[in-house]
Amino acid sequence: AQRVTQPEKLLSVFKGAPVELKCNYSYSGSPELFWYVQYSRQRLQLLLRHISRESIKGFTADLNKGETSFHLKKPFAQEEDSAMYYCALKGRPSNTGKLIFGQGTTLQVKP
Amino acid sequence: EPEVTQTPSHQVTQMGQEVILHCVPISNHLYFYWYRQILGQKVEFLVSFYNNEISEKSEIFDDQFSVERPDGSNFTLKIRSTKLEDSAMYFCASSAQGETQYFGPGTRLLVL
């Protein structure tokens, strides 16, 4: 089965604290994973893809195939990071590109 | 920077009525998608479209749903006879090569 699990509905941290948004997946083969962010009243935006291995807005995510995880991390949270974060997996057949989303985690960064 | 656009932003309809949701994908993109998100639930894939035909559809995308690319720019989702459970946010997305998908702002559909 192809599935994405984000166990936390809400994560609340203080500004400057480290953040880790959890994502676990179920997929046989080599997965292609993404993090999307949705700021208040805005569209879903790509935050990062695991294959590009880049850091966007200070966020990074490492694919851990052993733990089937793709957790999103940032060492020091900012108030403007408050948003809904979705982990997504490119499902099979991969040539159609359909995305399978997790439930999403609301990140709340308090001043 | 080019963006996917969707109209209308909100649509209220009566159960049993037909609705058409409109999307204008990014102009040089070749892959098009519809997703929906029922309030409080996850974003779910409905259908993908490439080369003027459906490439994949989910179990949700039954005979009540259809998609069309009537001209070179629009990509529409039609629901023939809406049900209460069709109330959701509908997102259109497009992709150049099937990798990164760019999402529209969504249409909020309310079926009464």
PDB file of C-alpha atoms in Angstrom:
ATOM      1  CA  ALA A   1       0.000   0.000   0.000  1.00  0.00           C
ATOM      2  CA  GLN A   2       1.106   3.549  -0.698  1.00  0.00           C
ATOM      3  CA  ARG A   3       0.524   5.772   2.280  1.00  0.00           C
ATOM      4  CA  VAL A   4       1.841   8.878   4.009  1.00  0.00           C
ATOM      5  CA  THR A   5       1.410   9.406   7.721  1.00  0.00           C
ATOM      6  CA  GLN A   6       1.901  12.654   9.587  1.00  0.00           C
ATOM      7  CA  PRO A   7       1.244  11.720  13.194  1.00  0.00           C
ATOM      8  CA  GLU A   8       0.908  15.244  14.599  1.00  0.00           C
ATOM      9  CA  LYS A   9      -2.078  17.418  13.730  1.00  0.00           C
ATOM     10  CA  LEU A  10      -0.608  20.376  15.556  1.00  0.00           C
ATOM     11  CA  LEU A  11       2.913  21.292  16.566  1.00  0.00           C
ATOM     12  CA  SER A  12       3.371  24.372  18.695  1.00  0.00           C
ATOM     13  CA  VAL A  13       6.831  25.802  19.404  1.00  0.00           C
ATOM     14  CA  PHE A  14       8.333  29.084  20.527  1.00  0.00           C
ATOM     15  CA  LYS A  15      10.253  31.314  18.157  1.00  0.00           C
ATOM     16  CA  GLY A  16      13.886  30.243  17.987  1.00  0.00           C
ATOM     17  CA  ALA A  17      13.169  26.662  19.020  1.00  0.00           C
ATOM     18  CA  PRO A  18      14.034  23.716  16.751  1.00  0.00           C
ATOM     19  CA  VAL A  19      11.245  22.193  14.712  1.00  0.00           C
ATOM     20  CA  GLU A  20      10.747  18.666  13.455  1.00  0.00           C
ATOM     21  CA  LEU A  21       7.621  17.774  11.511  1.00  0.00           C
ATOM     22  CA  LYS A  22       7.286  14.026  11.230  1.00  0.00           C
ATOM     23  CA  CYS A  23       6.424  12.121   8.074  1.00  0.00           C
ATOM     24  CA  ASN A  24       6.433   8.366   7.552  1.00  0.00           C
ATOM     25  CA  TYR A  25       5.611   6.630   4.332  1.00  0.00           C
ATOM     26  CA  SER A  26       4.722   3.217   3.016  1.00  0.00           C
ATOM     27  CA  TYR A  27       5.980   2.443  -0.471  1.00  0.00           C
ATOM     28  CA  SER A  28       7.770  -0.469  -2.099  1.00  0.00           C
ATOM     29  CA  GLY A  29      10.677   0.676  -4.210  1.00  0.00           C
ATOM     30  CA  SER A  30      12.415   4.048  -4.327  1.00  0.00           C
ATOM     31  CA  PRO A  31      10.028   6.757  -3.175  1.00  0.00           C
ATOM     32  CA  GLU A  32       9.896  10.313  -4.380  1.00  0.00           C
ATOM     33  CA  LEU A  33       8.902  12.576  -1.504  1.00  0.00           C
ATOM     34  CA  PHE A  34       7.913  16.198  -1.167  1.00  0.00           C
ATOM     35  CA  TRP A  35       7.007  18.741   1.462  1.00  0.00           C
ATOM     36  CA  TYR A  36       4.332  21.287   0.591  1.00  0.00           C
ATOM     37  CA  VAL A  37       3.425  24.295   2.706  1.00  0.00           C
ATOM     38  CA  GLN A  38       0.178  26.225   2.840  1.00  0.00           C
ATOM     39  CA  TYR A  39       0.284  29.625   4.514  1.00  0.00           C
ATOM     40  CA  SER A  40      -2.973  31.129   5.712  1.00  0.00           C
ATOM     41  CA  ARG A  41      -5.342  31.778   2.805  1.00  0.00           C
ATOM     42  CA  GLN A  42      -2.695  30.868   0.224  1.00  0.00           C
ATOM     43  CA  ARG A  43      -2.209  27.998  -2.170  1.00  0.00           C
ATOM     44  CA  LEU A  44      -0.176  24.864  -1.599  1.00  0.00           C
ATOM     45  CA  GLN A  45       3.443  25.616  -2.441  1.00  0.00           C
ATOM     46  CA  LEU A  46       6.301  23.211  -2.890  1.00  0.00           C
ATOM     47  CA  LEU A  47       8.770  23.603  -0.043  1.00  0.00           C
ATOM     48  CA  LEU A  48      11.258  20.940  -1.023  1.00  0.00           C
ATOM     49  CA  ARG A  49      11.781  17.630  -2.834  1.00  0.00           C
ATOM     50  CA  HIS A  50      14.025  14.955  -1.464  1.00  0.00           C
ATOM     51  CA  ILE A  51      15.866  14.393  -4.743  1.00  0.00           C
ATOM     52  CA  SER A  52      17.031  18.003  -4.941  1.00  0.00           C
ATOM     53  CA  ARG A  53      18.517  17.865  -1.418  1.00  0.00           C
ATOM     54  CA  GLU A  54      18.278  21.615  -1.077  1.00  0.00           C
ATOM     55  CA  SER A  55      17.399  23.779   1.877  1.00  0.00           C
ATOM     56  CA  ILE A  56      14.515  26.193   1.488  1.00  0.00           C
ATOM     57  CA  LYS A  57      13.771  28.891   4.087  1.00  0.00           C
ATOM     58  CA  GLY A  58      16.097  27.039   6.431  1.00  0.00           C
ATOM     59  CA  PHE A  59      14.143  23.777   6.203  1.00  0.00           C
ATOM     60  CA  THR A  60      15.758  20.467   5.359  1.00  0.00           C
ATOM     61  CA  ALA A  61      14.446  16.937   5.065  1.00  0.00           C
ATOM     62  CA  ASP A  62      16.387  13.717   4.795  1.00  0.00           C
ATOM     63  CA  LEU A  63      14.987  10.532   3.381  1.00  0.00           C
ATOM     64  CA  ASN A  64      15.608   7.639   5.751  1.00  0.00           C
ATOM     65  CA  LYS A  65      14.722   4.463   3.894  1.00  0.00           C
ATOM     66  CA  GLY A  66      15.427   2.262   6.905  1.00  0.00           C
ATOM     67  CA  GLU A  67      12.863   4.096   9.010  1.00  0.00           C
ATOM     68  CA  THR A  68      10.689   4.994   5.985  1.00  0.00           C
ATOM     69  CA  SER A  69      10.699   8.594   7.147  1.00  0.00           C
ATOM     70  CA  PHE A  70      11.086  12.028   5.616  1.00  0.00           C
ATOM     71  CA  HIS A  71      10.955  14.371   8.581  1.00  0.00           C
ATOM     72  CA  LEU A  72      11.113  18.131   8.006  1.00  0.00           C
ATOM     73  CA  LYS A  73      13.500  20.057  10.231  1.00  0.00           C
ATOM     74  CA  LYS A  74      14.495  23.589  10.966  1.00  0.00           C
ATOM     75  CA  PRO A  75      16.987  24.534  13.685  1.00  0.00           C
ATOM     76  CA  PHE A  76      15.364  27.856  14.660  1.00  0.00           C
ATOM     77  CA  ALA A  77      11.673  28.453  14.017  1.00  0.00           C
ATOM     78  CA  GLN A  78      10.416  31.871  12.943  1.00  0.00           C
ATOM     79  CA  GLU A  79       6.906  33.250  13.409  1.00  0.00           C
ATOM     80  CA  GLU A  80       6.472  33.415   9.632  1.00  0.00           C
ATOM     81  CA  ASP A  81       6.911  29.625   9.498  1.00  0.00           C
ATOM     82  CA  SER A  82       3.440  29.237  10.999  1.00  0.00           C
ATOM     83  CA  ALA A  83       1.482  27.325   8.363  1.00  0.00           C
ATOM     84  CA  MET A  84       0.070  23.948   7.397  1.00  0.00           C
ATOM     85  CA  TYR A  85       2.709  21.477   6.206  1.00  0.00           C
ATOM     86  CA  TYR A  86       1.940  18.472   4.029  1.00  0.00           C
ATOM     87  CA  CYS A  87       4.217  15.571   3.275  1.00  0.00           C
ATOM     88  CA  ALA A  88       3.500  13.922  -0.068  1.00  0.00           C
ATOM     89  CA  LEU A  89       4.625  10.843  -1.963  1.00  0.00           C
ATOM     90  CA  LYS A  90       4.613  10.426  -5.706  1.00  0.00           C
ATOM     91  CA  GLY A  91       2.484   7.339  -6.118  1.00  0.00           C
ATOM     92  CA  ARG A  92       2.552   4.554  -8.658  1.00  0.00           C
ATOM     93  CA  PRO A  93       2.314   4.541 -11.583  1.00  0.00           C
ATOM     94  CA  SER A  94       4.936   7.235 -11.175  1.00  0.00           C
ATOM     95  CA  ASN A  95       4.679   8.506 -14.725  1.00  0.00           C
ATOM     96  CA  THR A  96       1.266  10.018 -13.983  1.00  0.00           C
ATOM     97  CA  GLY A  97       2.772  11.948 -11.096  1.00  0.00           C
ATOM     98  CA  LYS A  98      -0.179  11.681  -8.728  1.00  0.00           C
ATOM     99  CA  LEU A  99       0.646  12.792  -5.213  1.00  0.00           C
ATOM    100  CA  ILE A 100      -0.436  10.971  -2.085  1.00  0.00           C
ATOM    101  CA  PHE A 101      -0.680  13.389   0.815  1.00  0.00           C
ATOM    102  CA  GLY A 102      -0.448  13.006   4.533  1.00  0.00           C
ATOM    103  CA  GLN A 103      -3.047  14.558   6.818  1.00  0.00           C
ATOM    104  CA  GLY A 104      -0.962  17.668   7.314  1.00  0.00           C
ATOM    105  CA  THR A 105       0.546  19.233  10.408  1.00  0.00           C
ATOM    106  CA  THR A 106      -0.239  22.746  11.548  1.00  0.00           C
ATOM    107  CA  LEU A 107       2.898  24.445  12.784  1.00  0.00           C
ATOM    108  CA  GLN A 108       2.275  27.249  15.208  1.00  0.00           C
ATOM    109  CA  VAL A 109       5.290  29.380  16.138  1.00  0.00           C
ATOM    110  CA  LYS A 110       4.642  31.500  19.194  1.00  0.00           C
ATOM    111  CA  PRO A 111       6.506  34.750  19.851  1.00  0.00           C
TER     112      PRO A 111
ATOM    113  CA  GLU B   1       6.112  34.157 -12.028  1.00  0.00           C
ATOM    114  CA  PRO B   2       3.344  32.200 -13.788  1.00  0.00           C
ATOM    115  CA  GLU B   3       0.693  30.624 -11.579  1.00  0.00           C
ATOM    116  CA  VAL B   4      -2.191  28.213 -11.889  1.00  0.00           C
ATOM    117  CA  THR B   5      -5.501  30.047 -11.626  1.00  0.00           C
ATOM    118  CA  GLN B   6      -8.909  28.683 -10.683  1.00  0.00           C
ATOM    119  CA  THR B   7     -12.408  30.075 -10.966  1.00  0.00           C
ATOM    120  CA  PRO B   8     -14.680  30.533  -9.207  1.00  0.00           C
ATOM    121  CA  SER B   9     -13.088  30.820  -5.782  1.00  0.00           C
ATOM    122  CA  HIS B  10     -16.400  29.765  -4.183  1.00  0.00           C
ATOM    123  CA  GLN B  11     -19.374  27.927  -5.610  1.00  0.00           C
ATOM    124  CA  VAL B  12     -22.648  27.128  -3.879  1.00  0.00           C
ATOM    125  CA  THR B  13     -25.015  24.741  -5.601  1.00  0.00           C
ATOM    126  CA  GLN B  14     -28.069  22.639  -4.938  1.00  0.00           C
ATOM    127  CA  MET B  15     -27.818  18.877  -4.706  1.00  0.00           C
ATOM    128  CA  GLY B  16     -28.366  17.293  -8.107  1.00  0.00           C
ATOM    129  CA  GLN B  17     -27.111  20.301 -10.052  1.00  0.00           C
ATOM    130  CA  GLU B  18     -24.163  20.226 -12.419  1.00  0.00           C
ATOM    131  CA  VAL B  19     -21.081  22.277 -11.656  1.00  0.00           C
ATOM    132  CA  ILE B  20     -18.040  23.058 -13.732  1.00  0.00           C
ATOM    133  CA  LEU B  21     -14.851  24.129 -12.053  1.00  0.00           C
ATOM    134  CA  HIS B  22     -12.354  26.005 -14.154  1.00  0.00           C
ATOM    135  CA  CYS B  23      -8.582  25.946 -14.122  1.00  0.00           C
ATOM    136  CA  VAL B  24      -5.950  27.640 -16.229  1.00  0.00           C
ATOM    137  CA  PRO B  25      -2.697  25.698 -15.864  1.00  0.00           C
ATOM    138  CA  ILE B  26       0.725  27.222 -16.368  1.00  0.00           C
ATOM    139  CA  SER B  27       1.091  27.732 -20.101  1.00  0.00           C
ATOM    140  CA  ASN B  28       3.904  25.358 -21.068  1.00  0.00           C
ATOM    141  CA  HIS B  29       2.854  22.574 -18.714  1.00  0.00           C
ATOM    142  CA  LEU B  30       1.797  19.207 -20.094  1.00  0.00           C
ATOM    143  CA  TYR B  31       0.409  17.352 -17.047  1.00  0.00           C
ATOM    144  CA  PHE B  32      -2.759  18.382 -15.283  1.00  0.00           C
ATOM    145  CA  TYR B  33      -4.383  17.190 -12.102  1.00  0.00           C
ATOM    146  CA  TRP B  34      -7.417  17.629  -9.898  1.00  0.00           C
ATOM    147  CA  TYR B  35      -7.369  17.003  -6.170  1.00  0.00           C
ATOM    148  CA  ARG B  36      -9.950  17.618  -3.509  1.00  0.00           C
ATOM    149  CA  GLN B  37      -9.896  18.205   0.211  1.00  0.00           C
ATOM    150  CA  ILE B  38     -12.969  17.622   2.303  1.00  0.00           C
ATOM    151  CA  LEU B  39     -12.950  19.841   5.387  1.00  0.00           C
ATOM    152  CA  GLY B  40     -10.708  18.362   8.052  1.00  0.00           C
ATOM    153  CA  GLN B  41      -9.412  15.594   5.814  1.00  0.00           C
ATOM    154  CA  LYS B  42      -6.352  15.059   3.667  1.00  0.00           C
ATOM    155  CA  VAL B  43      -5.830  16.253   0.115  1.00  0.00           C
ATOM    156  CA  GLU B  44      -6.940  13.417  -2.196  1.00  0.00           C
ATOM    157  CA  PHE B  45      -6.010  12.753  -5.800  1.00  0.00           C
ATOM    158  CA  LEU B  46      -8.902  12.671  -8.248  1.00  0.00           C
ATOM    159  CA  VAL B  47      -7.514  12.506 -11.757  1.00  0.00           C
ATOM    160  CA  SER B  48      -4.460  13.163 -13.920  1.00  0.00           C
ATOM    161  CA  PHE B  49      -4.572  14.238 -17.546  1.00  0.00           C
ATOM    162  CA  TYR B  50      -1.875  14.139 -20.203  1.00  0.00           C
ATOM    163  CA  ASN B  51      -1.852  14.310 -23.964  1.00  0.00           C
ATOM    164  CA  ASN B  52      -5.579  15.033 -24.069  1.00  0.00           C
ATOM    165  CA  GLU B  53      -6.631  12.008 -22.131  1.00  0.00           C
ATOM    166  CA  ILE B  54      -7.013  10.775 -18.584  1.00  0.00           C
ATOM    167  CA  SER B  55      -3.823   9.008 -17.512  1.00  0.00           C
ATOM    168  CA  GLU B  56      -5.056   7.911 -14.101  1.00  0.00           C
ATOM    169  CA  LYS B  57      -8.136   8.336 -11.948  1.00  0.00           C
ATOM    170  CA  SER B  58      -8.939   7.454  -8.374  1.00  0.00           C
ATOM    171  CA  GLU B  59     -11.911   5.513  -7.014  1.00  0.00           C
ATOM    172  CA  ILE B  60     -13.519   8.831  -6.124  1.00  0.00           C
ATOM    173  CA  PHE B  61     -13.582   9.849  -9.786  1.00  0.00           C
ATOM    174  CA  ASP B  62     -16.695   7.957 -10.777  1.00  0.00           C
ATOM    175  CA  ASP B  63     -19.083   8.475 -13.697  1.00  0.00           C
ATOM    176  CA  GLN B  64     -20.359  11.700 -12.158  1.00  0.00           C
ATOM    177  CA  PHE B  65     -16.997  13.337 -12.792  1.00  0.00           C
ATOM    178  CA  SER B  66     -15.397  14.312 -16.070  1.00  0.00           C
ATOM    179  CA  VAL B  67     -12.495  16.470 -17.166  1.00  0.00           C
ATOM    180  CA  GLU B  68     -11.907  18.374 -20.330  1.00  0.00           C
ATOM    181  CA  ARG B  69      -9.334  20.560 -21.939  1.00  0.00           C
ATOM    182  CA  PRO B  70     -11.668  22.434 -24.270  1.00  0.00           C
ATOM    183  CA  ASP B  71      -9.008  24.753 -25.683  1.00  0.00           C
ATOM    184  CA  GLY B  72      -5.295  25.342 -25.332  1.00  0.00           C
ATOM    185  CA  SER B  73      -5.532  26.955 -21.929  1.00  0.00           C
ATOM    186  CA  ASN B  74      -8.464  25.730 -19.830  1.00  0.00           C
ATOM    187  CA  PHE B  75      -8.788  22.511 -17.875  1.00  0.00           C
ATOM    188  CA  THR B  76     -12.217  21.868 -16.401  1.00  0.00           C
ATOM    189  CA  LEU B  77     -13.703  19.484 -13.877  1.00  0.00           C
ATOM    190  CA  LYS B  78     -17.401  18.755 -14.256  1.00  0.00           C
ATOM    191  CA  ILE B  79     -19.571  17.119 -11.636  1.00  0.00           C
ATOM    192  CA  ARG B  80     -22.790  16.060 -13.346  1.00  0.00           C
ATOM    193  CA  SER B  81     -25.152  15.668 -10.427  1.00  0.00           C
ATOM    194  CA  THR B  82     -23.686  16.975  -7.209  1.00  0.00           C
ATOM    195  CA  LYS B  83     -24.135  15.228  -3.902  1.00  0.00           C
ATOM    196  CA  LEU B  84     -23.779  16.633  -0.401  1.00  0.00           C
ATOM    197  CA  GLU B  85     -20.544  14.708   0.022  1.00  0.00           C
ATOM    198  CA  ASP B  86     -19.010  16.517  -2.953  1.00  0.00           C
ATOM    199  CA  SER B  87     -18.654  19.595  -0.755  1.00  0.00           C
ATOM    200  CA  ALA B  88     -14.913  20.185  -0.592  1.00  0.00           C
ATOM    201  CA  MET B  89     -12.051  22.359  -1.727  1.00  0.00           C
ATOM    202  CA  TYR B  90     -11.019  21.395  -5.239  1.00  0.00           C
ATOM    203  CA  PHE B  91      -7.444  22.044  -6.305  1.00  0.00           C
ATOM    204  CA  CYS B  92      -6.094  22.049  -9.813  1.00  0.00           C
ATOM    205  CA  ALA B  93      -2.384  21.455 -10.376  1.00  0.00           C
ATOM    206  CA  SER B  94      -0.077  21.377 -13.367  1.00  0.00           C
ATOM    207  CA  SER B  95       3.395  20.121 -14.049  1.00  0.00           C
ATOM    208  CA  ALA B  96       5.846  20.570 -16.898  1.00  0.00           C
ATOM    209  CA  GLN B  97       7.306  17.075 -16.997  1.00  0.00           C
ATOM    210  CA  GLY B  98       5.349  15.236 -14.316  1.00  0.00           C
ATOM    211  CA  GLU B  99       7.739  16.132 -11.489  1.00  0.00           C
ATOM    212  CA  THR B 100       6.961  19.239  -9.446  1.00  0.00           C
ATOM    213  CA  GLN B 101       3.274  20.091  -9.320  1.00  0.00           C
ATOM    214  CA  TYR B 102       2.108  23.680  -9.013  1.00  0.00           C
ATOM    215  CA  PHE B 103      -1.225  24.187  -7.354  1.00  0.00           C
ATOM    216  CA  GLY B 104      -3.999  26.655  -7.914  1.00  0.00           C
ATOM    217  CA  PRO B 105      -5.679  28.502  -5.035  1.00  0.00           C
ATOM    218  CA  GLY B 106      -8.640  26.142  -5.045  1.00  0.00           C
ATOM    219  CA  THR B 107     -12.399  26.368  -5.502  1.00  0.00           C
ATOM    220  CA  ARG B 108     -14.512  25.861  -2.424  1.00  0.00           C
ATOM    221  CA  LEU B 109     -17.647  23.948  -3.436  1.00  0.00           C
ATOM    222  CA  LEU B 110     -20.629  23.794  -1.124  1.00  0.00           C
ATOM    223  CA  VAL B 111     -23.511  21.512  -2.039  1.00  0.00           C
ATOM    224  CA  LEU B 112     -26.779  22.227  -0.224  1.00  0.00           C
TER     225      LEU B 112
END
